[in-house]
Structure formats: structure tokens, C-alpha cells
mmCIF file of N, CA and C in Angstrom:
data_model
loop_
_atom_site.group_PDB
_atom_site.id
_atom_site.type_symbol
_atom_site.label_atom_id
_atom_site.label_comp_id
_atom_site.label_asym_id
_atom_site.label_seq_id
_atom_site.Cartn_x
_atom_site.Cartn_y
_atom_site.Cartn_z
ATOM 1 N N VAL A 1 -16.920 -17.200 -114.017
ATOM 2 C CA VAL A 1 -16.754 -17.830 -112.698
ATOM 3 C C VAL A 1 -17.970 -17.406 -111.898
ATOM 4 N N GLN A 2 -18.637 -18.421 -111.358
ATOM 5 C CA GLN A 2 -19.728 -18.197 -110.408
ATOM 6 C C GLN A 2 -19.714 -19.031 -109.157
ATOM 7 N N LEU A 3 -19.718 -18.499 -108.018
ATOM 8 C CA LEU A 3 -19.723 -19.264 -106.782
ATOM 9 C C LEU A 3 -20.979 -18.931 -105.982
ATOM 10 N N VAL A 4 -21.709 -19.812 -105.537
ATOM 11 C CA VAL A 4 -22.961 -19.607 -104.753
ATOM 12 C C VAL A 4 -22.879 -20.334 -103.540
ATOM 13 N N GLU A 5 -22.945 -19.557 -102.457
ATOM 14 C CA GLU A 5 -22.796 -20.185 -101.087
ATOM 15 C C GLU A 5 -24.169 -20.344 -100.460
ATOM 16 N N SER A 6 -24.358 -21.339 -99.570
ATOM 17 C CA SER A 6 -25.554 -21.571 -99.017
ATOM 18 C C SER A 6 -25.440 -22.371 -97.668
ATOM 19 N N GLY A 7 -26.397 -22.452 -96.883
ATOM 20 C CA GLY A 7 -26.322 -23.335 -95.642
ATOM 21 C C GLY A 7 -26.191 -22.580 -94.337
ATOM 22 N N GLY A 8 -26.117 -21.343 -94.317
ATOM 23 C CA GLY A 8 -25.920 -20.645 -92.989
ATOM 24 C C GLY A 8 -27.288 -20.607 -92.355
ATOM 25 N N GLY A 9 -27.234 -19.794 -91.187
ATOM 26 C CA GLY A 9 -28.286 -19.670 -90.305
ATOM 27 C C GLY A 9 -27.969 -19.189 -88.949
ATOM 28 N N LEU A 10 -29.002 -19.300 -87.960
ATOM 29 C CA LEU A 10 -28.835 -19.061 -86.742
ATOM 30 C C LEU A 10 -28.549 -20.357 -85.850
ATOM 31 N N VAL A 11 -27.437 -20.360 -85.257
ATOM 32 C CA VAL A 11 -26.913 -21.601 -84.494
ATOM 33 C C VAL A 11 -26.517 -21.172 -83.006
ATOM 34 N N GLN A 12 -26.840 -22.132 -82.031
ATOM 35 C CA GLN A 12 -26.487 -21.877 -80.822
ATOM 36 C C GLN A 12 -25.130 -22.085 -80.574
ATOM 37 N N PRO A 13 -24.417 -21.475 -79.597
ATOM 38 C CA PRO A 13 -23.082 -21.751 -79.282
ATOM 39 C C PRO A 13 -22.797 -23.261 -78.964
ATOM 40 N N GLY A 14 -21.838 -23.866 -79.496
ATOM 41 C CA GLY A 14 -21.573 -25.237 -79.387
ATOM 42 C C GLY A 14 -22.307 -26.106 -80.507
ATOM 43 N N GLY A 15 -23.052 -25.478 -81.317
ATOM 44 C CA GLY A 15 -23.833 -26.236 -82.341
ATOM 45 C C GLY A 15 -22.970 -26.319 -83.691
ATOM 46 N N SER A 16 -23.573 -26.804 -84.611
ATOM 47 C CA SER A 16 -22.869 -27.076 -85.883
ATOM 48 C C SER A 16 -23.706 -26.502 -87.108
ATOM 49 N N ALA A 17 -23.011 -26.353 -88.157
ATOM 50 C CA ALA A 17 -23.613 -25.966 -89.482
ATOM 51 C C ALA A 17 -22.782 -26.423 -90.564
ATOM 52 N N ARG A 18 -23.466 -26.651 -91.753
ATOM 53 C CA ARG A 18 -22.713 -27.168 -92.892
ATOM 54 C C ARG A 18 -22.974 -26.161 -93.997
ATOM 55 N N LEU A 19 -21.918 -25.531 -94.546
ATOM 56 C CA LEU A 19 -22.138 -24.527 -95.606
ATOM 57 C C LEU A 19 -21.659 -25.292 -96.961
ATOM 58 N N SER A 20 -22.341 -24.936 -98.121
ATOM 59 C CA SER A 20 -22.058 -25.525 -99.430
ATOM 60 C C SER A 20 -21.701 -24.373 -100.283
ATOM 61 N N CYS A 21 -21.040 -24.598 -101.371
ATOM 62 C CA CYS A 21 -20.687 -23.679 -102.404
ATOM 63 C C CYS A 21 -20.672 -24.243 -103.686
ATOM 64 N N ALA A 22 -21.643 -24.017 -104.586
ATOM 65 C CA ALA A 22 -21.845 -24.435 -105.845
ATOM 66 C C ALA A 22 -21.017 -23.659 -106.904
ATOM 67 N N ALA A 23 -20.096 -24.211 -107.598
ATOM 68 C CA ALA A 23 -19.133 -23.618 -108.401
ATOM 69 C C ALA A 23 -19.477 -23.957 -109.976
ATOM 70 N N SER A 24 -19.353 -22.872 -110.804
ATOM 71 C CA SER A 24 -19.567 -23.050 -112.207
ATOM 72 C C SER A 24 -18.758 -22.134 -112.979
ATOM 73 N N GLY A 25 -18.638 -22.334 -114.343
ATOM 74 C CA GLY A 25 -17.826 -21.363 -115.093
ATOM 75 C C GLY A 25 -16.398 -21.614 -115.198
ATOM 76 N N PHE A 26 -15.763 -22.637 -114.456
ATOM 77 C CA PHE A 26 -14.442 -22.931 -114.501
ATOM 78 C C PHE A 26 -14.330 -24.321 -114.243
ATOM 79 N N THR A 27 -13.154 -24.980 -114.367
ATOM 80 C CA THR A 27 -12.869 -26.393 -114.049
ATOM 81 C C THR A 27 -12.629 -26.419 -112.557
ATOM 82 N N PHE A 28 -13.589 -26.816 -111.786
ATOM 83 C CA PHE A 28 -13.534 -26.918 -110.390
ATOM 84 C C PHE A 28 -12.476 -27.704 -109.848
ATOM 85 N N SER A 29 -12.269 -28.874 -110.391
ATOM 86 C CA SER A 29 -11.354 -29.942 -109.888
ATOM 87 C C SER A 29 -9.907 -29.511 -110.155
ATOM 88 N N SER A 30 -9.663 -28.493 -110.964
ATOM 89 C CA SER A 30 -8.205 -28.029 -111.206
ATOM 90 C C SER A 30 -7.819 -26.773 -110.427
ATOM 91 N N GLU A 31 -8.759 -26.333 -109.604
ATOM 92 C CA GLU A 31 -8.523 -25.133 -108.732
ATOM 93 C C GLU A 31 -8.451 -25.408 -107.229
ATOM 94 N N ASN A 32 -7.408 -24.650 -106.584
ATOM 95 C CA ASN A 32 -7.438 -24.675 -105.116
ATOM 96 C C ASN A 32 -8.523 -23.677 -104.671
ATOM 97 N N MET A 33 -9.177 -24.077 -103.636
ATOM 98 C CA MET A 33 -10.370 -23.309 -103.092
ATOM 99 C C MET A 33 -10.214 -22.993 -101.605
ATOM 100 N N ALA A 34 -10.985 -22.039 -101.236
ATOM 101 C CA ALA A 34 -11.004 -21.569 -99.766
ATOM 102 C C ALA A 34 -12.359 -21.054 -99.412
ATOM 103 N N TRP A 35 -12.504 -21.033 -98.148
ATOM 104 C CA TRP A 35 -13.531 -20.350 -97.551
ATOM 105 C C TRP A 35 -12.895 -18.961 -96.752
ATOM 106 N N LEU A 36 -13.629 -17.922 -96.957
ATOM 107 C CA LEU A 36 -13.368 -16.714 -96.276
ATOM 108 C C LEU A 36 -14.495 -16.413 -95.343
ATOM 109 N N ARG A 37 -14.288 -15.314 -94.533
ATOM 110 C CA ARG A 37 -15.385 -14.867 -93.766
ATOM 111 C C ARG A 37 -15.104 -13.373 -93.257
ATOM 112 N N GLN A 38 -16.159 -12.653 -93.118
ATOM 113 C CA GLN A 38 -16.133 -11.350 -92.676
ATOM 114 C C GLN A 38 -17.145 -11.028 -91.585
ATOM 115 N N ALA A 39 -16.503 -10.884 -90.305
ATOM 116 C CA ALA A 39 -17.302 -10.648 -89.195
ATOM 117 C C ALA A 39 -17.799 -9.075 -89.149
ATOM 118 N N PRO A 40 -18.821 -8.901 -88.357
ATOM 119 C CA PRO A 40 -19.374 -7.504 -88.392
ATOM 120 C C PRO A 40 -18.294 -6.521 -87.954
ATOM 121 N N GLY A 41 -18.038 -5.500 -88.712
ATOM 122 C CA GLY A 41 -17.121 -4.536 -88.419
ATOM 123 C C GLY A 41 -15.509 -4.821 -88.659
ATOM 124 N N LYS A 42 -15.335 -5.991 -89.435
ATOM 125 C CA LYS A 42 -14.034 -6.407 -89.582
ATOM 126 C C LYS A 42 -13.805 -6.725 -91.030
ATOM 127 N N GLY A 43 -12.574 -6.915 -91.421
ATOM 128 C CA GLY A 43 -12.256 -7.240 -92.797
ATOM 129 C C GLY A 43 -12.393 -8.653 -93.216
ATOM 130 N N LEU A 44 -12.406 -8.947 -94.474
ATOM 131 C CA LEU A 44 -12.499 -10.292 -94.957
ATOM 132 C C LEU A 44 -11.230 -11.103 -94.633
ATOM 133 N N GLU A 45 -11.400 -12.202 -94.129
ATOM 134 C CA GLU A 45 -10.188 -13.053 -93.813
ATOM 135 C C GLU A 45 -10.303 -14.473 -94.238
ATOM 136 N N TRP A 46 -9.148 -15.016 -94.411
ATOM 137 C CA TRP A 46 -9.090 -16.425 -94.916
ATOM 138 C C TRP A 46 -9.394 -17.345 -93.801
ATOM 139 N N VAL A 47 -10.157 -18.453 -94.056
ATOM 140 C CA VAL A 47 -10.547 -19.504 -92.937
ATOM 141 C C VAL A 47 -10.075 -20.788 -93.296
ATOM 142 N N ALA A 48 -10.136 -21.302 -94.424
ATOM 143 C CA ALA A 48 -9.731 -22.737 -94.688
ATOM 144 C C ALA A 48 -9.481 -22.820 -96.078
ATOM 145 N N PHE A 49 -8.597 -23.880 -96.345
ATOM 146 C CA PHE A 49 -8.038 -24.056 -97.778
ATOM 147 C C PHE A 49 -8.126 -25.599 -98.120
ATOM 148 N N ILE A 50 -8.464 -25.810 -99.471
ATOM 149 C CA ILE A 50 -8.250 -27.259 -99.920
ATOM 150 C C ILE A 50 -7.663 -27.198 -101.167
ATOM 151 N N GLY A 51 -6.640 -27.989 -101.419
ATOM 152 C CA GLY A 51 -5.942 -28.097 -102.645
ATOM 153 C C GLY A 51 -6.651 -29.011 -103.704
ATOM 154 N N ILE A 52 -6.219 -29.071 -104.835
ATOM 155 C CA ILE A 52 -6.704 -29.873 -105.873
ATOM 156 C C ILE A 52 -6.470 -31.296 -105.555
ATOM 157 N N LYS A 53 -5.534 -31.677 -104.741
ATOM 158 C CA LYS A 53 -5.300 -33.116 -104.329
ATOM 159 C C LYS A 53 -5.894 -33.414 -102.911
ATOM 160 N N GLY A 54 -6.730 -32.524 -102.458
ATOM 161 C CA GLY A 54 -7.363 -32.688 -101.181
ATOM 162 C C GLY A 54 -6.714 -32.177 -99.875
ATOM 163 N N GLY A 55 -5.444 -31.700 -100.070
ATOM 164 C CA GLY A 55 -4.694 -31.152 -98.921
ATOM 165 C C GLY A 55 -5.452 -30.051 -98.204
ATOM 166 N N THR A 56 -5.387 -29.853 -96.983
ATOM 167 C CA THR A 56 -6.189 -28.780 -96.259
ATOM 168 C C THR A 56 -5.361 -28.012 -95.306
ATOM 169 N N ASN A 57 -5.725 -26.769 -94.943
ATOM 170 C CA ASN A 57 -5.106 -26.019 -93.983
ATOM 171 C C ASN A 57 -6.194 -25.036 -93.395
ATOM 172 N N TYR A 58 -6.006 -24.601 -92.240
ATOM 173 C CA TYR A 58 -6.986 -23.832 -91.487
ATOM 174 C C TYR A 58 -6.297 -22.756 -90.778
ATOM 175 N N ARG A 59 -7.056 -21.622 -90.596
ATOM 176 C CA ARG A 59 -6.454 -20.620 -89.642
ATOM 177 C C ARG A 59 -6.516 -21.171 -88.216
ATOM 178 N N ASP A 60 -5.764 -20.705 -87.313
ATOM 179 C CA ASP A 60 -5.569 -21.249 -85.966
ATOM 180 C C ASP A 60 -6.924 -21.319 -85.188
ATOM 181 N N SER A 61 -7.604 -20.323 -85.393
ATOM 182 C CA SER A 61 -8.792 -20.159 -84.545
ATOM 183 C C SER A 61 -9.945 -21.106 -84.802
ATOM 184 N N VAL A 62 -9.847 -21.808 -85.956
ATOM 185 C CA VAL A 62 -10.878 -22.784 -86.301
ATOM 186 C C VAL A 62 -10.291 -24.180 -86.459
ATOM 187 N N LYS A 63 -9.048 -24.422 -86.213
ATOM 188 C CA LYS A 63 -8.474 -25.705 -86.306
ATOM 189 C C LYS A 63 -9.104 -26.638 -85.327
ATOM 190 N N GLY A 64 -9.434 -27.886 -85.757
ATOM 191 C CA GLY A 64 -10.079 -28.823 -84.983
ATOM 192 C C GLY A 64 -11.573 -28.611 -84.872
ATOM 193 N N ARG A 65 -12.221 -27.604 -85.375
ATOM 194 C CA ARG A 65 -13.579 -27.399 -85.240
ATOM 195 C C ARG A 65 -14.211 -27.304 -86.629
ATOM 196 N N PHE A 66 -13.483 -26.915 -87.633
ATOM 197 C CA PHE A 66 -14.069 -26.748 -89.015
ATOM 198 C C PHE A 66 -13.322 -27.622 -89.888
ATOM 199 N N THR A 67 -14.155 -28.191 -90.836
ATOM 200 C CA THR A 67 -13.544 -29.143 -91.863
ATOM 201 C C THR A 67 -14.062 -28.715 -93.226
ATOM 202 N N ILE A 68 -13.052 -28.536 -94.136
ATOM 203 C CA ILE A 68 -13.326 -28.157 -95.540
ATOM 204 C C ILE A 68 -13.183 -29.424 -96.306
ATOM 205 N N SER A 69 -14.035 -29.486 -97.311
ATOM 206 C CA SER A 69 -14.035 -30.787 -98.183
ATOM 207 C C SER A 69 -14.617 -30.270 -99.536
ATOM 208 N N ARG A 70 -14.377 -31.137 -100.673
ATOM 209 C CA ARG A 70 -14.858 -30.938 -101.851
ATOM 210 C C ARG A 70 -15.469 -32.108 -102.625
ATOM 211 N N ASP A 71 -16.399 -31.962 -103.400
ATOM 212 C CA ASP A 71 -16.858 -33.153 -104.229
ATOM 213 C C ASP A 71 -16.749 -32.638 -105.674
ATOM 214 N N ASN A 72 -15.707 -33.079 -106.310
ATOM 215 C CA ASN A 72 -15.372 -32.584 -107.668
ATOM 216 C C ASN A 72 -16.483 -33.060 -108.644
ATOM 217 N N ALA A 73 -17.128 -34.226 -108.494
ATOM 218 C CA ALA A 73 -18.178 -34.674 -109.298
ATOM 219 C C ALA A 73 -19.355 -33.757 -109.306
ATOM 220 N N LYS A 74 -19.560 -33.103 -108.156
ATOM 221 C CA LYS A 74 -20.647 -32.131 -108.046
ATOM 222 C C LYS A 74 -20.323 -30.652 -108.119
ATOM 223 N N ASN A 75 -19.057 -30.427 -108.448
ATOM 224 C CA ASN A 75 -18.447 -29.097 -108.412
ATOM 225 C C ASN A 75 -18.864 -28.243 -107.212
ATOM 226 N N THR A 76 -18.811 -28.988 -105.888
ATOM 227 C CA THR A 76 -19.361 -28.281 -104.848
ATOM 228 C C THR A 76 -18.176 -28.418 -103.697
ATOM 229 N N LEU A 77 -18.058 -27.184 -103.045
ATOM 230 C CA LEU A 77 -17.091 -27.053 -101.854
ATOM 231 C C LEU A 77 -18.026 -27.055 -100.604
ATOM 232 N N TYR A 78 -17.381 -27.519 -99.521
ATOM 233 C CA TYR A 78 -18.264 -27.568 -98.271
ATOM 234 C C TYR A 78 -17.390 -27.047 -97.137
ATOM 235 N N LEU A 79 -18.105 -26.664 -96.062
ATOM 236 C CA LEU A 79 -17.343 -26.310 -94.848
ATOM 237 C C LEU A 79 -18.175 -26.786 -93.783
ATOM 238 N N GLN A 80 -17.787 -27.782 -92.918
ATOM 239 C CA GLN A 80 -18.426 -28.269 -91.774
ATOM 240 C C GLN A 80 -17.996 -27.397 -90.541
ATOM 241 N N LEU A 81 -18.865 -26.815 -89.879
ATOM 242 C CA LEU A 81 -18.613 -26.045 -88.690
ATOM 243 C C LEU A 81 -19.063 -26.642 -87.380
ATOM 244 N N ASN A 82 -18.227 -27.004 -86.582
ATOM 245 C CA ASN A 82 -18.700 -27.807 -85.299
ATOM 246 C C ASN A 82 -18.115 -26.806 -84.086
ATOM 247 N N SER A 83 -18.720 -27.106 -83.029
ATOM 248 C CA SER A 83 -18.488 -26.382 -81.712
ATOM 249 C C SER A 83 -18.371 -24.867 -81.933
ATOM 250 N N LEU A 84 -19.382 -24.332 -82.486
ATOM 251 C CA LEU A 84 -19.381 -22.854 -82.947
ATOM 252 C C LEU A 84 -19.411 -22.097 -81.717
ATOM 253 N N LYS A 85 -18.577 -20.961 -81.890
ATOM 254 C CA LYS A 85 -18.504 -19.911 -80.863
ATOM 255 C C LYS A 85 -19.248 -18.534 -81.300
ATOM 256 N N THR A 86 -19.441 -17.737 -80.512
ATOM 257 C CA THR A 86 -20.104 -16.443 -80.831
ATOM 258 C C THR A 86 -19.116 -15.594 -81.895
ATOM 259 N N GLU A 87 -17.897 -15.860 -81.531
ATOM 260 C CA GLU A 87 -16.936 -15.129 -82.447
ATOM 261 C C GLU A 87 -16.848 -15.682 -83.903
ATOM 262 N N ASP A 88 -17.464 -16.838 -84.212
ATOM 263 C CA ASP A 88 -17.601 -17.288 -85.482
ATOM 264 C C ASP A 88 -18.606 -16.559 -86.289
ATOM 265 N N THR A 89 -19.431 -15.748 -85.652
ATOM 266 C CA THR A 89 -20.552 -15.095 -86.312
ATOM 267 C C THR A 89 -19.923 -14.161 -87.449
ATOM 268 N N ALA A 90 -20.388 -14.480 -88.762
ATOM 269 C CA ALA A 90 -19.793 -13.810 -89.885
ATOM 270 C C ALA A 90 -20.606 -14.190 -91.112
ATOM 271 N N MET A 91 -20.333 -13.316 -92.091
ATOM 272 C CA MET A 91 -20.756 -13.811 -93.477
ATOM 273 C C MET A 91 -19.510 -14.636 -93.993
ATOM 274 N N TYR A 92 -19.975 -15.771 -94.515
ATOM 275 C CA TYR A 92 -18.979 -16.799 -95.078
ATOM 276 C C TYR A 92 -19.048 -16.936 -96.621
ATOM 277 N N TYR A 93 -17.898 -16.880 -97.234
ATOM 278 C CA TYR A 93 -17.718 -16.901 -98.654
ATOM 279 C C TYR A 93 -16.709 -17.938 -99.176
ATOM 280 N N CYS A 94 -17.135 -18.622 -100.192
ATOM 281 C CA CYS A 94 -16.155 -19.447 -100.890
ATOM 282 C C CYS A 94 -15.364 -18.610 -101.911
ATOM 283 N N ALA A 95 -14.166 -19.035 -102.224
ATOM 284 C CA ALA A 95 -13.329 -18.357 -103.132
ATOM 285 C C ALA A 95 -12.397 -19.195 -103.963
ATOM 286 N N LYS A 96 -11.917 -18.855 -105.075
ATOM 287 C CA LYS A 96 -10.870 -19.561 -105.727
ATOM 288 C C LYS A 96 -9.611 -18.864 -105.860
ATOM 289 N N GLU A 97 -8.485 -19.688 -105.839
ATOM 290 C CA GLU A 97 -7.126 -19.014 -106.129
ATOM 291 C C GLU A 97 -7.194 -18.313 -107.413
ATOM 292 N N THR A 98 -6.662 -17.136 -107.503
ATOM 293 C CA THR A 98 -6.589 -16.354 -108.774
ATOM 294 C C THR A 98 -5.442 -15.420 -108.843
ATOM 295 N N GLU A 99 -4.920 -15.250 -110.133
ATOM 296 C CA GLU A 99 -3.906 -14.229 -110.348
ATOM 297 C C GLU A 99 -4.540 -13.296 -111.404
ATOM 298 N N ASP A 100 -5.859 -13.308 -111.551
ATOM 299 C CA ASP A 100 -6.457 -12.369 -112.535
ATOM 300 C C ASP A 100 -6.413 -10.962 -112.083
ATOM 301 N N GLN A 101 -6.139 -9.976 -112.980
ATOM 302 C CA GLN A 101 -6.111 -8.658 -112.530
ATOM 303 C C GLN A 101 -7.426 -8.129 -112.594
ATOM 304 N N GLY A 102 -7.619 -6.992 -111.763
ATOM 305 C CA GLY A 102 -8.929 -6.361 -111.726
ATOM 306 C C GLY A 102 -9.963 -7.060 -110.959
ATOM 307 N N VAL A 103 -9.592 -8.191 -110.253
ATOM 308 C CA VAL A 103 -10.492 -8.875 -109.402
ATOM 309 C C VAL A 103 -10.265 -8.607 -107.941
ATOM 310 N N PRO A 104 -11.311 -8.183 -107.079
ATOM 311 C CA PRO A 104 -11.042 -8.094 -105.794
ATOM 312 C C PRO A 104 -10.545 -9.400 -105.220
ATOM 313 N N THR A 105 -9.465 -9.308 -104.301
ATOM 314 C CA THR A 105 -8.893 -10.508 -103.700
ATOM 315 C C THR A 105 -8.669 -10.247 -102.260
ATOM 316 N N VAL A 106 -8.469 -11.396 -101.606
ATOM 317 C CA VAL A 106 -7.924 -11.450 -100.237
ATOM 318 C C VAL A 106 -6.669 -12.233 -100.138
ATOM 319 N N ARG A 107 -5.730 -11.993 -99.430
ATOM 320 C CA ARG A 107 -4.362 -12.750 -99.373
ATOM 321 C C ARG A 107 -4.540 -13.730 -98.256
ATOM 322 N N GLY A 108 -4.145 -14.981 -98.640
ATOM 323 C CA GLY A 108 -4.117 -15.975 -97.595
ATOM 324 C C GLY A 108 -3.189 -17.066 -97.906
ATOM 325 N N LEU A 109 -2.377 -17.654 -97.025
ATOM 326 C CA LEU A 109 -1.471 -18.678 -97.429
ATOM 327 C C LEU A 109 -0.517 -18.366 -98.645
ATOM 328 N N GLY A 110 -0.291 -16.982 -98.746
ATOM 329 C CA GLY A 110 0.686 -16.591 -99.827
ATOM 330 C C GLY A 110 0.020 -16.455 -101.182
ATOM 331 N N VAL A 111 -1.114 -16.594 -101.128
ATOM 332 C CA VAL A 111 -1.875 -16.506 -102.590
ATOM 333 C C VAL A 111 -3.074 -15.535 -102.430
ATOM 334 N N ASN A 112 -3.559 -15.351 -103.703
ATOM 335 C CA ASN A 112 -4.718 -14.400 -103.774
ATOM 336 C C ASN A 112 -6.071 -15.276 -103.851
ATOM 337 N N TRP A 113 -7.144 -14.957 -103.234
ATOM 338 C CA TRP A 113 -8.315 -15.564 -103.232
ATOM 339 C C TRP A 113 -9.484 -14.648 -103.794
ATOM 340 N N GLY A 114 -10.197 -15.054 -104.802
ATOM 341 C CA GLY A 114 -11.106 -14.075 -105.336
ATOM 342 C C GLY A 114 -12.355 -14.780 -105.839
ATOM 343 N N TYR A 115 -13.336 -14.113 -106.559
ATOM 344 C CA TYR A 115 -14.409 -14.497 -107.243
ATOM 345 C C TYR A 115 -15.503 -15.011 -106.181
ATOM 346 N N TRP A 116 -15.463 -14.508 -105.025
ATOM 347 C CA TRP A 116 -16.376 -14.930 -103.968
ATOM 348 C C TRP A 116 -17.886 -14.568 -104.529
ATOM 349 N N GLY A 117 -18.757 -15.355 -103.832
ATOM 350 C CA GLY A 117 -20.113 -14.947 -104.313
ATOM 351 C C GLY A 117 -20.864 -14.138 -103.348
ATOM 352 N N GLN A 118 -22.205 -14.170 -103.165
ATOM 353 C CA GLN A 118 -22.928 -13.320 -102.253
ATOM 354 C C GLN A 118 -22.848 -13.579 -100.775
ATOM 355 N N GLY A 119 -22.301 -14.780 -100.503
ATOM 356 C CA GLY A 119 -22.063 -15.267 -99.135
ATOM 357 C C GLY A 119 -23.217 -15.909 -98.341
ATOM 358 N N THR A 120 -22.935 -16.497 -97.402
ATOM 359 C CA THR A 120 -24.000 -17.011 -96.515
ATOM 360 C C THR A 120 -23.722 -16.651 -95.056
ATOM 361 N N GLN A 121 -24.813 -16.170 -94.245
ATOM 362 C CA GLN A 121 -24.612 -15.668 -92.988
ATOM 363 C C GLN A 121 -24.634 -16.692 -91.929
ATOM 364 N N VAL A 122 -23.750 -16.737 -91.158
ATOM 365 C CA VAL A 122 -23.731 -17.786 -89.828
ATOM 366 C C VAL A 122 -23.797 -16.779 -88.636
ATOM 367 N N THR A 123 -24.901 -16.967 -87.958
ATOM 368 C CA THR A 123 -24.918 -16.276 -86.631
ATOM 369 C C THR A 123 -24.939 -17.180 -85.456
ATOM 370 N N VAL A 124 -24.025 -17.028 -84.546
ATOM 371 C CA VAL A 124 -23.954 -17.911 -83.386
ATOM 372 C C VAL A 124 -24.423 -17.196 -82.271
ATOM 373 N N SER A 125 -25.551 -17.481 -81.740
ATOM 374 C CA SER A 125 -26.053 -16.833 -80.613
ATOM 375 C C SER A 125 -27.145 -17.717 -79.780
ATOM 376 N N SER A 126 -27.245 -17.528 -78.513
ATOM 377 C CA SER A 126 -28.267 -18.143 -77.778
ATOM 378 C C SER A 126 -29.467 -17.373 -77.696
#
């Protein structure tokens, strides 16, 4: 399993960014996927979810501002971030649902998310 995140950067408050995650080593279209983030000095937290049929869910703090999507033909996961706030500053990771033992995971929506990549930094600052 390999997940490679990209697309972060420095964004002004109120601005937008689009993150991408290239997946390989597994059947992407058959897996539930998520975005996680880790803010400075805080733990890794679940942000957004997309199921294999395209259903989505978001943590309350990003609802209406972030949009998760997937392109199964390109094995790629996306996260559109709009109306960014300083508190959105974090390293963002994509992850797949997993029950594998010995893999670091984060709990979200009642399932475990793991196999995240190196992450992409989003810094919201004026």
C-alpha cells in the first residue's frame, strides 16, 4: 500500500487549496478512504470520509468548507479546502480503512484509518 499526498502550501485566510492523494498497491475503488490532519502540537484526527459508492461525511469543523472526492480511474483521492481558517493549519494525510494488525491507525466514524503517506502541509496565514 502506498499513498502519496500533494498540493499543500501557504494560503491566506479565506483562501482555497486542493489536495491530491495518489494511491497504489491496492484496489483503490474497493476501499473506503479518508483524509486526516495533524495540527501543530495536537494529535492526528479524522477530517473527511468517502465510501466506495461515493457517500461522504465530514467532521463538524469543516462541514460546508471542505469537499472530499475520488477518481477511481486515476486511483486518486482529493480534498478541496475552501474558506480556510488559521485553525486549518496542519499536515494533511490520506488514509484507507484497515483492520490490519501492526499498522498505526487513527479511529474515526467507528473504523480504523491507516497507511497514510508522508503528508502535505497546509499553512493558513496572512
